[in-house]
Structures are given as C-alpha cells and as structure tokens.
JSON list of C-alpha atoms in Angstrom, two decimals:
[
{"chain": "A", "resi": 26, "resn": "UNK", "atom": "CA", "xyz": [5.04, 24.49, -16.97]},
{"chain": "A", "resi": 27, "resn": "UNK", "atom": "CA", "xyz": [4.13, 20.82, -18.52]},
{"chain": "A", "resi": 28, "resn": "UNK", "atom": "CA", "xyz": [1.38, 19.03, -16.85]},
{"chain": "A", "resi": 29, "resn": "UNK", "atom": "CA", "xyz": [2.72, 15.94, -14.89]},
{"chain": "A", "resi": 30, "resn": "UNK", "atom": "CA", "xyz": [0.02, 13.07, -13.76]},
{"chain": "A", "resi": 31, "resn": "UNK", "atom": "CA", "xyz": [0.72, 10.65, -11.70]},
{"chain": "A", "resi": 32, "resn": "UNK", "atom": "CA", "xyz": [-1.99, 7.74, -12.19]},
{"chain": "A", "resi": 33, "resn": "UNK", "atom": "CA", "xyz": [-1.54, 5.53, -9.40]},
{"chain": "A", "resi": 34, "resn": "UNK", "atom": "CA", "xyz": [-4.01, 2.43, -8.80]},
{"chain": "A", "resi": 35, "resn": "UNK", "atom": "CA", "xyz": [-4.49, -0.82, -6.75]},
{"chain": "A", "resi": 36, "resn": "UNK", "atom": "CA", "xyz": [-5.49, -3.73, -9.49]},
{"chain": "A", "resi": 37, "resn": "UNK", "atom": "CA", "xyz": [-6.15, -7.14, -7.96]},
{"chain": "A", "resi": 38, "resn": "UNK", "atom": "CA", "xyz": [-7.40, -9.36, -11.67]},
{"chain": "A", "resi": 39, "resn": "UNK", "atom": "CA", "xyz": [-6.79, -6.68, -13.95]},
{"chain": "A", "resi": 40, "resn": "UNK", "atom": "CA", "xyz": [-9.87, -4.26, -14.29]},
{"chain": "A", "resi": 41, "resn": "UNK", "atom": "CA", "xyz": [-8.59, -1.24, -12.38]},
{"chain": "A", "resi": 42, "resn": "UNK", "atom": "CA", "xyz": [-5.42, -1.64, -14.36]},
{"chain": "A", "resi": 43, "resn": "UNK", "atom": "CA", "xyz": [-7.53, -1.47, -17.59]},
{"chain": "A", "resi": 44, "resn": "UNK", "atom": "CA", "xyz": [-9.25, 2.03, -16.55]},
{"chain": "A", "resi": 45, "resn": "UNK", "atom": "CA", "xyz": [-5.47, 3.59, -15.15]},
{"chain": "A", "resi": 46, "resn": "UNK", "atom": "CA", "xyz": [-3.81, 2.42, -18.59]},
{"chain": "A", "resi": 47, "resn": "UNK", "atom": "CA", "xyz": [-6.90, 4.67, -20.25]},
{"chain": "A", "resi": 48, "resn": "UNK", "atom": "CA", "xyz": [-6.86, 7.06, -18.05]},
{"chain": "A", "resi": 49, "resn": "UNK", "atom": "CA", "xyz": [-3.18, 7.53, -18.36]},
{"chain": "A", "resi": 50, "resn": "UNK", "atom": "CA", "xyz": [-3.32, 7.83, -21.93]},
{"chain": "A", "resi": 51, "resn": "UNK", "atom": "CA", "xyz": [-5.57, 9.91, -21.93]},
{"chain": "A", "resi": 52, "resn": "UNK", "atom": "CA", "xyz": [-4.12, 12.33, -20.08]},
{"chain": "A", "resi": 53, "resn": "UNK", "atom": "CA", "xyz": [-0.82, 11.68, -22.52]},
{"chain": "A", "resi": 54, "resn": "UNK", "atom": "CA", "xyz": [-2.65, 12.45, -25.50]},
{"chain": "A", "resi": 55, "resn": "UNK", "atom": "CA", "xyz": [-3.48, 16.34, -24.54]},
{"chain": "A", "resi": 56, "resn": "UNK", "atom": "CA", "xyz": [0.55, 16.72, -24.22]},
{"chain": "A", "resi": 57, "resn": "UNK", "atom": "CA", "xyz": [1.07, 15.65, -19.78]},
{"chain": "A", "resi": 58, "resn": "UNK", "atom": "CA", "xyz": [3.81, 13.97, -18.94]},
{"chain": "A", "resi": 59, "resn": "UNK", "atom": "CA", "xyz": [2.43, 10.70, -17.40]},
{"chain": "A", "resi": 60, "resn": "UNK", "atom": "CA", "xyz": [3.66, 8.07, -14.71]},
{"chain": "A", "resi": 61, "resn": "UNK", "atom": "CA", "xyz": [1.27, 5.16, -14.24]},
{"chain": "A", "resi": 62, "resn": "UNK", "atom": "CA", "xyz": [2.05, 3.29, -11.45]},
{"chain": "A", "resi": 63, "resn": "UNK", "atom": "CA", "xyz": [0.80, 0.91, -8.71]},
{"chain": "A", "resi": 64, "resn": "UNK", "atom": "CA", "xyz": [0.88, 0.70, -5.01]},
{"chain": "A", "resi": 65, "resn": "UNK", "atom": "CA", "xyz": [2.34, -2.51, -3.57]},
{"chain": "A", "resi": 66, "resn": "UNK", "atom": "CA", "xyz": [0.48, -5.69, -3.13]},
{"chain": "A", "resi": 67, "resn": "UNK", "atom": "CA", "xyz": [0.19, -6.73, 0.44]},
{"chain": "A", "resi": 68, "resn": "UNK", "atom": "CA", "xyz": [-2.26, -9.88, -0.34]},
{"chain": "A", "resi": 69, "resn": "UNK", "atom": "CA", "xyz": [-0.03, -13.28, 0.87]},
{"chain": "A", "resi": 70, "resn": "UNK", "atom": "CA", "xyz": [0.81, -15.34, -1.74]},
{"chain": "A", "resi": 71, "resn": "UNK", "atom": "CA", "xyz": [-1.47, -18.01, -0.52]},
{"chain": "A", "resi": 72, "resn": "UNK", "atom": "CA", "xyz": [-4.50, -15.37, -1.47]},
{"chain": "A", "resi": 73, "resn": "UNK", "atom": "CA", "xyz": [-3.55, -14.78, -4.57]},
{"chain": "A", "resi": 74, "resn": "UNK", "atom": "CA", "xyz": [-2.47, -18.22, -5.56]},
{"chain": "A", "resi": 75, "resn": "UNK", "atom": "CA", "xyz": [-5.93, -19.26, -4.81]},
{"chain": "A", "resi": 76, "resn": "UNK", "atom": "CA", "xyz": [-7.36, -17.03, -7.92]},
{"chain": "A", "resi": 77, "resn": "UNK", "atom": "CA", "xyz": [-5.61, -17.55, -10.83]},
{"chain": "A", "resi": 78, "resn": "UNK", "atom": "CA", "xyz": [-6.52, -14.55, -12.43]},
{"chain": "A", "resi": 79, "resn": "UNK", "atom": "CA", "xyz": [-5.41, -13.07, -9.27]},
{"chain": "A", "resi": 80, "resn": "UNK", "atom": "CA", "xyz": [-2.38, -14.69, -9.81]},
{"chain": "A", "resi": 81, "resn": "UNK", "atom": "CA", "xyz": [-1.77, -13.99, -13.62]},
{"chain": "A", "resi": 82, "resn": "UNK", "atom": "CA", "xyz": [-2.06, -10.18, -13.24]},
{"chain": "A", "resi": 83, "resn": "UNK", "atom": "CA", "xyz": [0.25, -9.91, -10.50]},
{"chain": "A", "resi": 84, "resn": "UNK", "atom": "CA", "xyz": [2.65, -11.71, -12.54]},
{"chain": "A", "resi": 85, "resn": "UNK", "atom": "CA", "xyz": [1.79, -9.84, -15.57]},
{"chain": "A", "resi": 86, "resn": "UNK", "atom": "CA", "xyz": [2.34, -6.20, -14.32]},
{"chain": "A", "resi": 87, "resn": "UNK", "atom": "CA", "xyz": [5.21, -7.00, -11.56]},
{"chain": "A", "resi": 88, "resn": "UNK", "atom": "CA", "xyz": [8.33, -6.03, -13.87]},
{"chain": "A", "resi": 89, "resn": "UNK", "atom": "CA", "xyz": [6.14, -4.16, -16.24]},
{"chain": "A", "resi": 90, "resn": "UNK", "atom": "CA", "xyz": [4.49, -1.33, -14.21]},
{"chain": "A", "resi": 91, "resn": "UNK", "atom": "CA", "xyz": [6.76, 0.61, -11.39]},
{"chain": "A", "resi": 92, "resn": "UNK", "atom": "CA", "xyz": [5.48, 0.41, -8.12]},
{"chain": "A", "resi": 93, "resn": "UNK", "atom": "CA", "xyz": [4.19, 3.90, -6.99]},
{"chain": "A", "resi": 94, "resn": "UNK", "atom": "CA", "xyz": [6.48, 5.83, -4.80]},
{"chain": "A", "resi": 95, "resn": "UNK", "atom": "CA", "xyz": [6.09, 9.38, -2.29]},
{"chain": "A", "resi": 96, "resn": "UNK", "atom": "CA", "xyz": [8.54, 10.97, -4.74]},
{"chain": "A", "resi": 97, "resn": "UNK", "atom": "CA", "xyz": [5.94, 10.40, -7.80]},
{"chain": "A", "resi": 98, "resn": "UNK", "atom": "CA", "xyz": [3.38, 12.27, -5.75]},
{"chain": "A", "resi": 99, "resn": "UNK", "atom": "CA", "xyz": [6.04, 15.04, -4.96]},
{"chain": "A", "resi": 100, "resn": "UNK", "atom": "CA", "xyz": [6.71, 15.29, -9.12]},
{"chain": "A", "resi": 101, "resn": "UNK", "atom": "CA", "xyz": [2.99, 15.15, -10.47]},
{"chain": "A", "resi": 102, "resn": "UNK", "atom": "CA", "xyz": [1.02, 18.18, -10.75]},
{"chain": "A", "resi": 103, "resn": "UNK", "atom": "CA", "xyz": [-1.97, 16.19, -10.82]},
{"chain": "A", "resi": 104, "resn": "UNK", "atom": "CA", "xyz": [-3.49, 12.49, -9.42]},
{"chain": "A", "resi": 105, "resn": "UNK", "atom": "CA", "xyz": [-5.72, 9.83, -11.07]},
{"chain": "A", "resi": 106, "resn": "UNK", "atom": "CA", "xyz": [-6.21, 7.43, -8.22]},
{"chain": "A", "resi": 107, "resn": "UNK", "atom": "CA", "xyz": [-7.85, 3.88, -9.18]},
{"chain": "A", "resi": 108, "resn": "UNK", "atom": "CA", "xyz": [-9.01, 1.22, -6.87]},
{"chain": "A", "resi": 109, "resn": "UNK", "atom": "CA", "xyz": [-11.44, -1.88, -6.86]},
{"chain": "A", "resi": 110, "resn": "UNK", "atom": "CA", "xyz": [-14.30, -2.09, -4.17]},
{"chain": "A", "resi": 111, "resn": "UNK", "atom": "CA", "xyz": [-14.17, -3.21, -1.20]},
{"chain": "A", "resi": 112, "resn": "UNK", "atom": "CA", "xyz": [-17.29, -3.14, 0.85]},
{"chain": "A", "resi": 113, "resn": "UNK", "atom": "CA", "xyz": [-17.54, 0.22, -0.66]},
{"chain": "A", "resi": 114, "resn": "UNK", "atom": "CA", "xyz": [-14.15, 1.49, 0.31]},
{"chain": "A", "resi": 115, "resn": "UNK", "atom": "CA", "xyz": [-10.87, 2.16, -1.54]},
{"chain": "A", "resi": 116, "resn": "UNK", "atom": "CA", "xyz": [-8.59, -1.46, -0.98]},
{"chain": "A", "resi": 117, "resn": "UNK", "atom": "CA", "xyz": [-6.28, -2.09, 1.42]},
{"chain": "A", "resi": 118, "resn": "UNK", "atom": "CA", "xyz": [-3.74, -1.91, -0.80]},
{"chain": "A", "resi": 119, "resn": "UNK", "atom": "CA", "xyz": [-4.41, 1.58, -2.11]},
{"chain": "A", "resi": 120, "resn": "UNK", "atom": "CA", "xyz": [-5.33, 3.17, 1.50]},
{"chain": "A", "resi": 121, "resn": "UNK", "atom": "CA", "xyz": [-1.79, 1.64, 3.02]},
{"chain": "A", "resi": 122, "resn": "UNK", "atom": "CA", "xyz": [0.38, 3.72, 0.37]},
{"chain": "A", "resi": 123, "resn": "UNK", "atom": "CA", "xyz": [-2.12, 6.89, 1.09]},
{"chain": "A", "resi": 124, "resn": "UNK", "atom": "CA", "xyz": [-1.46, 6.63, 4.96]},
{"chain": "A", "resi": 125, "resn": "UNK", "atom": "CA", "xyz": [2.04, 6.80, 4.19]},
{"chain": "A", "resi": 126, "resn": "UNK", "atom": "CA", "xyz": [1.70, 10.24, 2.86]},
{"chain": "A", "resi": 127, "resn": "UNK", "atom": "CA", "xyz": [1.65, 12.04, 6.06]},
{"chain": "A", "resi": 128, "resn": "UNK", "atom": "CA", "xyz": [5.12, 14.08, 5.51]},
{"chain": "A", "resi": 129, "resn": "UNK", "atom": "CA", "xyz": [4.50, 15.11, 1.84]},
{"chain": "A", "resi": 130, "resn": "UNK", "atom": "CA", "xyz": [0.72, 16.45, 2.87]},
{"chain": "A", "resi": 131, "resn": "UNK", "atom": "CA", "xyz": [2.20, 18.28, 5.94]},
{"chain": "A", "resi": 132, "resn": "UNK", "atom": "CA", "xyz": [5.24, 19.69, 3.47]},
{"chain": "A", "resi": 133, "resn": "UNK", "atom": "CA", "xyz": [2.51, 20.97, 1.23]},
{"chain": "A", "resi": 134, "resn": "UNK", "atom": "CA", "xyz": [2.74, 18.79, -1.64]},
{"chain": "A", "resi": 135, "resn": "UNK", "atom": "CA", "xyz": [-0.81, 18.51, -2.63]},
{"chain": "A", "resi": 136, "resn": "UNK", "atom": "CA", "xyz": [-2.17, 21.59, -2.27]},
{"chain": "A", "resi": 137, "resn": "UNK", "atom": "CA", "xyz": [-4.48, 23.11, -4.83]},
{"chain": "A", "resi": 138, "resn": "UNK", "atom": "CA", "xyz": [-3.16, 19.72, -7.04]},
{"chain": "A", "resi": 139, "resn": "UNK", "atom": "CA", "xyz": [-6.41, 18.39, -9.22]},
{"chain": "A", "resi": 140, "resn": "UNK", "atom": "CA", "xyz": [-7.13, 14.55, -8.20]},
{"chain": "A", "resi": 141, "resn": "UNK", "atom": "CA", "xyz": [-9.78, 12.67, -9.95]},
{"chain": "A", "resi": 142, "resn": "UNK", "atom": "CA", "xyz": [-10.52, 8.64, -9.15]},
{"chain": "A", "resi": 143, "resn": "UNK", "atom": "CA", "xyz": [-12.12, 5.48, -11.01]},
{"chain": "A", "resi": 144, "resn": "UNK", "atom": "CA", "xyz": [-12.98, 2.02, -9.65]},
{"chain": "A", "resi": 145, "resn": "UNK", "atom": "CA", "xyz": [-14.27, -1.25, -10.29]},
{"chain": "A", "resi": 146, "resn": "UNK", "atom": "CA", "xyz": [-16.49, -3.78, -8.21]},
{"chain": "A", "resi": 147, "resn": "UNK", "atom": "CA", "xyz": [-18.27, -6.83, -9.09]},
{"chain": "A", "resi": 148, "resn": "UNK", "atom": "CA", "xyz": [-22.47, -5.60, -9.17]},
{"chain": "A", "resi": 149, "resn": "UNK", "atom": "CA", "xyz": [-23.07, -2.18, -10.81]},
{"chain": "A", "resi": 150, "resn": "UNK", "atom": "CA", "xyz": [-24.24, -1.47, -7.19]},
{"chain": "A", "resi": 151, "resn": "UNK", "atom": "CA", "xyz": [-21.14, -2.49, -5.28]},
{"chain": "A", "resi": 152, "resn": "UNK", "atom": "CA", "xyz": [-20.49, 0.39, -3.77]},
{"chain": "A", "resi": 153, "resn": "UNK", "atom": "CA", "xyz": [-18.92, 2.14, -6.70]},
{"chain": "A", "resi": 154, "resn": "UNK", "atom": "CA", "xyz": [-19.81, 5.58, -5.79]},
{"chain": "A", "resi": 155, "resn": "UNK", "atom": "CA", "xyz": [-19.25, 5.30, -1.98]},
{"chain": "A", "resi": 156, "resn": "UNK", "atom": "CA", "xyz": [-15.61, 4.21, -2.84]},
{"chain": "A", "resi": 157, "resn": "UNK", "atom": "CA", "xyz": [-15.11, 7.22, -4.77]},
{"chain": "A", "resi": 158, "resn": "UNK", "atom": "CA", "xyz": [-16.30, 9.57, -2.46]},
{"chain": "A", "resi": 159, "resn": "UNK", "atom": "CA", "xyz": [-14.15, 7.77, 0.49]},
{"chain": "A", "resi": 160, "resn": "UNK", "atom": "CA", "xyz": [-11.24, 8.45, -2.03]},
{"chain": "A", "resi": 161, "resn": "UNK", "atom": "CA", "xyz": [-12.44, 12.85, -2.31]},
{"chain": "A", "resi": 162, "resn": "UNK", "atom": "CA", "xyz": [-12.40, 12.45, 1.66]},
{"chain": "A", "resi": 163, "resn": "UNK", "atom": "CA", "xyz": [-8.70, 11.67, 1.16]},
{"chain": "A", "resi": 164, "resn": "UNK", "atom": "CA", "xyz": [-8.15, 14.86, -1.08]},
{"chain": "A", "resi": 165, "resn": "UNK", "atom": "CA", "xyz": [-10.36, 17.32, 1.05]},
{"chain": "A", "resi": 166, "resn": "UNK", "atom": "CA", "xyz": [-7.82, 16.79, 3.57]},
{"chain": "A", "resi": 167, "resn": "UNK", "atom": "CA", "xyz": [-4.81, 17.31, 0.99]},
{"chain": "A", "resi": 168, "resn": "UNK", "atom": "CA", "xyz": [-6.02, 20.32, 0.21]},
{"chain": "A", "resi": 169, "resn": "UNK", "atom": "CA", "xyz": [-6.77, 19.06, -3.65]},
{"chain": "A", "resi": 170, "resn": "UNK", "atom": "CA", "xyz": [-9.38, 20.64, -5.90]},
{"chain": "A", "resi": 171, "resn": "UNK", "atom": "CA", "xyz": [-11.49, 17.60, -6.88]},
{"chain": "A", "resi": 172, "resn": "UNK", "atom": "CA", "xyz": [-11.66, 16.97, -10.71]},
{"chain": "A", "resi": 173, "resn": "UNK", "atom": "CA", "xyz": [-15.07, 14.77, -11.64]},
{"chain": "A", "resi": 174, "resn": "UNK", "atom": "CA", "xyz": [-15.67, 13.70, -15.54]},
{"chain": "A", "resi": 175, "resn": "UNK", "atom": "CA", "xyz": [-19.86, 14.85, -14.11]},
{"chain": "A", "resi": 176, "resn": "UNK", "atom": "CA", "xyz": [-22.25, 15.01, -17.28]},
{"chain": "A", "resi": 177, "resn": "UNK", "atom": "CA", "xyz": [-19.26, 16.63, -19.50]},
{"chain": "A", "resi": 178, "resn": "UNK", "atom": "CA", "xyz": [-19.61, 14.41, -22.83]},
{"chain": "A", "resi": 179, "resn": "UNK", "atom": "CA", "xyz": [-22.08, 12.38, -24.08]},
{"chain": "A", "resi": 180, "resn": "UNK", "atom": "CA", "xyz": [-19.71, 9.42, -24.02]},
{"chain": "A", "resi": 181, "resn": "UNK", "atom": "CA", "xyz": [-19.77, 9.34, -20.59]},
{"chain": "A", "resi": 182, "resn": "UNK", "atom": "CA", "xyz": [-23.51, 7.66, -21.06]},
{"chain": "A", "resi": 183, "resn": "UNK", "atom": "CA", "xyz": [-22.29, 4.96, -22.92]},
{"chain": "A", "resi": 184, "resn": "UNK", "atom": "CA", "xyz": [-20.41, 3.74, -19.74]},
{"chain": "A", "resi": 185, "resn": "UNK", "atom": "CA", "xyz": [-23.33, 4.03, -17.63]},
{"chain": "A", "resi": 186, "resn": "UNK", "atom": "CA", "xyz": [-23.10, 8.02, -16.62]},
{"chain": "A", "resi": 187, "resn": "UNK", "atom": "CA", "xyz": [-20.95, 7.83, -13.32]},
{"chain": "A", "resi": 188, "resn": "UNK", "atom": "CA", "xyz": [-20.48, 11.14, -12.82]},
{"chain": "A", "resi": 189, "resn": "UNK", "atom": "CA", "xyz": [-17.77, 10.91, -9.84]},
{"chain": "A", "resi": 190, "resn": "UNK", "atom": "CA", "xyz": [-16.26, 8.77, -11.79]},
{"chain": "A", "resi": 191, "resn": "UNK", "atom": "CA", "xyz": [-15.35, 5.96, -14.58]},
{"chain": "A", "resi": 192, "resn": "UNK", "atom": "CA", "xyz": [-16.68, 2.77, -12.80]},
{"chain": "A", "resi": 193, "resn": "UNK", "atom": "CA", "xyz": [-17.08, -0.69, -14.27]},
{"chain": "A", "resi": 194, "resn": "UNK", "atom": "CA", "xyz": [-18.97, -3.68, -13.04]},
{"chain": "A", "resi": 195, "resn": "UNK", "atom": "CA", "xyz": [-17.14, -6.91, -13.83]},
{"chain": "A", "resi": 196, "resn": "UNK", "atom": "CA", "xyz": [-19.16, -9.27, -13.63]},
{"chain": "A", "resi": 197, "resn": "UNK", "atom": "CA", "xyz": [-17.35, -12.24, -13.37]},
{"chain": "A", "resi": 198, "resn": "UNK", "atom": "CA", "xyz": [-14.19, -11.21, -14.21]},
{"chain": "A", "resi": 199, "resn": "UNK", "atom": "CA", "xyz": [-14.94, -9.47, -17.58]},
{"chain": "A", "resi": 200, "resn": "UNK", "atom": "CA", "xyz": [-12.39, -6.75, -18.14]},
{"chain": "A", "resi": 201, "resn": "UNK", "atom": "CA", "xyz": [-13.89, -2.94, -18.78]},
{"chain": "A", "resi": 202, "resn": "UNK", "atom": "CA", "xyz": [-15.51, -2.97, -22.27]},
{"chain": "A", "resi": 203, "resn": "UNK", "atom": "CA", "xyz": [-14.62, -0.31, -25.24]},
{"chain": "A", "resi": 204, "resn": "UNK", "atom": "CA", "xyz": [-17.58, 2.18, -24.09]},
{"chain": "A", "resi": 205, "resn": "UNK", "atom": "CA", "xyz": [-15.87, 2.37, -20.05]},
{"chain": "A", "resi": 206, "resn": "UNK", "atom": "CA", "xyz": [-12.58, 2.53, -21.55]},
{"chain": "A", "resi": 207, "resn": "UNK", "atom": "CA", "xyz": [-13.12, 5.43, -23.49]},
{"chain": "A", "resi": 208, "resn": "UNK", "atom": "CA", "xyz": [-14.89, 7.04, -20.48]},
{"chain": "A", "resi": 209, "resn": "UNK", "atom": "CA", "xyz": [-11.68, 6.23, -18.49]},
{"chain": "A", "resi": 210, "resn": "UNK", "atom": "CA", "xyz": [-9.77, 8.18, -21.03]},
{"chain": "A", "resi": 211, "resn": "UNK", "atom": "CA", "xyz": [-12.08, 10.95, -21.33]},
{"chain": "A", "resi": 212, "resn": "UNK", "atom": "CA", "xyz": [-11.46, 11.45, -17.72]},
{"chain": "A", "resi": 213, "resn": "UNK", "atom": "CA", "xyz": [-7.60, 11.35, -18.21]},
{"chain": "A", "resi": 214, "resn": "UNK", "atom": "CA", "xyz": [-7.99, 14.19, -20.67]},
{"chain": "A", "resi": 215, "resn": "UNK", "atom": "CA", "xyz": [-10.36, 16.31, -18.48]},
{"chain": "A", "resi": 216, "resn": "UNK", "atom": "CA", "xyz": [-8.09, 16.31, -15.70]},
{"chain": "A", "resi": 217, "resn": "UNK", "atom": "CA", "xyz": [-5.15, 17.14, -17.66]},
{"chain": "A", "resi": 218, "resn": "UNK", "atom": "CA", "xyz": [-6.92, 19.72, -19.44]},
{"chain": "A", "resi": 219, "resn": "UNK", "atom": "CA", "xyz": [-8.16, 21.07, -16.10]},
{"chain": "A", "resi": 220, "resn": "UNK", "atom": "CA", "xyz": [-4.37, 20.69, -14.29]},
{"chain": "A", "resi": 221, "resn": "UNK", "atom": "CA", "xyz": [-3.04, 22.93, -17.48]},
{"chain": "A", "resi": 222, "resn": "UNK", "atom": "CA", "xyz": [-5.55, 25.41, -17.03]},
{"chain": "A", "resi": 223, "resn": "UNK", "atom": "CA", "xyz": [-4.06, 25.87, -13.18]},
{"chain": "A", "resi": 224, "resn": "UNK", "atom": "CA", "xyz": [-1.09, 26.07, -14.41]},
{"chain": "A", "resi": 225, "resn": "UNK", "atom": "CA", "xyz": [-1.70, 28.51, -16.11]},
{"chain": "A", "resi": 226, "resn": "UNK", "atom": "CA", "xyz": [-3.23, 30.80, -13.73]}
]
C-alpha cells in the first residue's frame, strides 16, 4: 500500500508555506504520494490589505495551491500539519478546518495515522514549541501516533535543533533559510519513512 501525505498548513506572508512545500517534498522524494494543501483564509480583506506581504501571498498561492478539504484527510495515510504562531497557539485559520473534523475522527479516520507539525513565529521564543504541542493535543485525541524529527540527524542542528519540530523565526519577514528548509524536508522524509513502515506491519 503507497504512502499518501496530506501536508496541510495555514500561511499568512509565506513562511509556513516555505516549510509545507519542503516538507512535502520531502516526503515525495522517499516514493509517498503527496497533497499539499491549505486551509481557507478567514482574515477580511481589510486585514490583509493592510500587509502587503500579507496580501501578495494570498494572491500568490490562491489558484496555485488547493484549499484543504475532509476528503484529503479521509485519503492520506499520514499528516504534516503547518501553522504560524499565534500567542503560542496553532492560527485561527488552521484550528477552524480541524474543528470541522468531528465526523471523520468519530468514523475512525485517523486512527493509528502518523501526524507530525512545523511552525513559524516572529522571535525564536514565540511560542514555537507550545504551538506544536497544542497541535499533538489535537492528534492524542485522533487517536494518531505522533511522528517528531527529535535529535534524528545532525542537520536538524543547523536549524536550531527543534526537536518537536521544524520551526523558523522570521524575523521581519525573512522567509526560512536553506539550513530550516532542509530540516523541513528531513521531517517530510521521516514521516513518510515512518507511515511506510506501518504500513507495512
């Protein structure tokens, strides 16, 4: 049975979008089938017009990347879930298409499915971590078996050792450098490699 992933994310300027893309081909390049896809924006326009990178991503990625459905969930064998920080919490954005899951998680779906996350905030101490783990409380209640990159490869230094996670501090605006990306895509590998060894079993 192939290895499906569905890498679904909640990018506001662009950096979460930069760590799903890796982590997405990542996962592609040990053989998964892979949907990347984000979860709808619910900002008002007048938000978003008021940050023009804000702005130019939305524009960027609206006919380019599918919006993220139930029915992806119900196909994947496996979830990457990005999201930026906010006030150390997944984004509003993100944790409206989760709550929508409540049939599919009652059905079943996710059970004993790996799910591994990534974020992004503004300070290295943003609350990168916290977000993550409020993203695992999510997949404790699925039923998921939790897939962390931890101390697995020494590349995973070079991008500042998150082990819960590939996380990247922005700045002011600066989009994830070489060292997170490849982190990003390390972690799109690991959880591939771990969702084939499941399926396997």
């Amino acid at each position: 049975m192939a290895v499906r992933v569905a890498v679904v994310y909640y990018s506001a300027t662009g950096n979460v979008h930069a760590l799903a893309d890796a982590v997405a081909k990542g996962a592609a390049s040990r053989g998964a089938e892979v949907r990347l896809r984000r979860v709808p924006e619910l900002a008002p326009d007048s938000a978003i017009d008021a940050n023009p990178a804000w702005r130019a991503h939305v524009d960027a990625t609206k006919d380019s990347v599918p919006e993220a459905t139930l029915a992806d969930l119900e196909w994947a064998s496996a979830y990457a879930f990005g999201t930026p920080t906010r006030y150390g919490t997944p984004s509003a954005q993100l944790k409206q298409f989760i709550d929508t899951t409540g049939g599919i998680w009652q059905a079943g779906v996710f059970h004993s499915k790996p799910a591994t996350s990534f974020t992004s905030s503004i300070n290295r101490h943003g609350g990168q971590e916290s977000t993550i783990l409020s993203l695992n409380n999510v997949f404790y209640h699925w039923g998921c078996i939790i897939v962390p990159p931890g101390y697995t490869d020494p590349l995973l230094f070079a991008a500042g050792g998150n082990p819960y996670g590939t996380s990247w501090p922005s700045g002011g605006g600066e989009l994830p450098d070489q060292a997170t990306l490849d982190a990003a895509n390390y972690q799109g590998r690991h959880l591939a490699d771990i969702a084939g060894r499941l399926t396997q079993a």
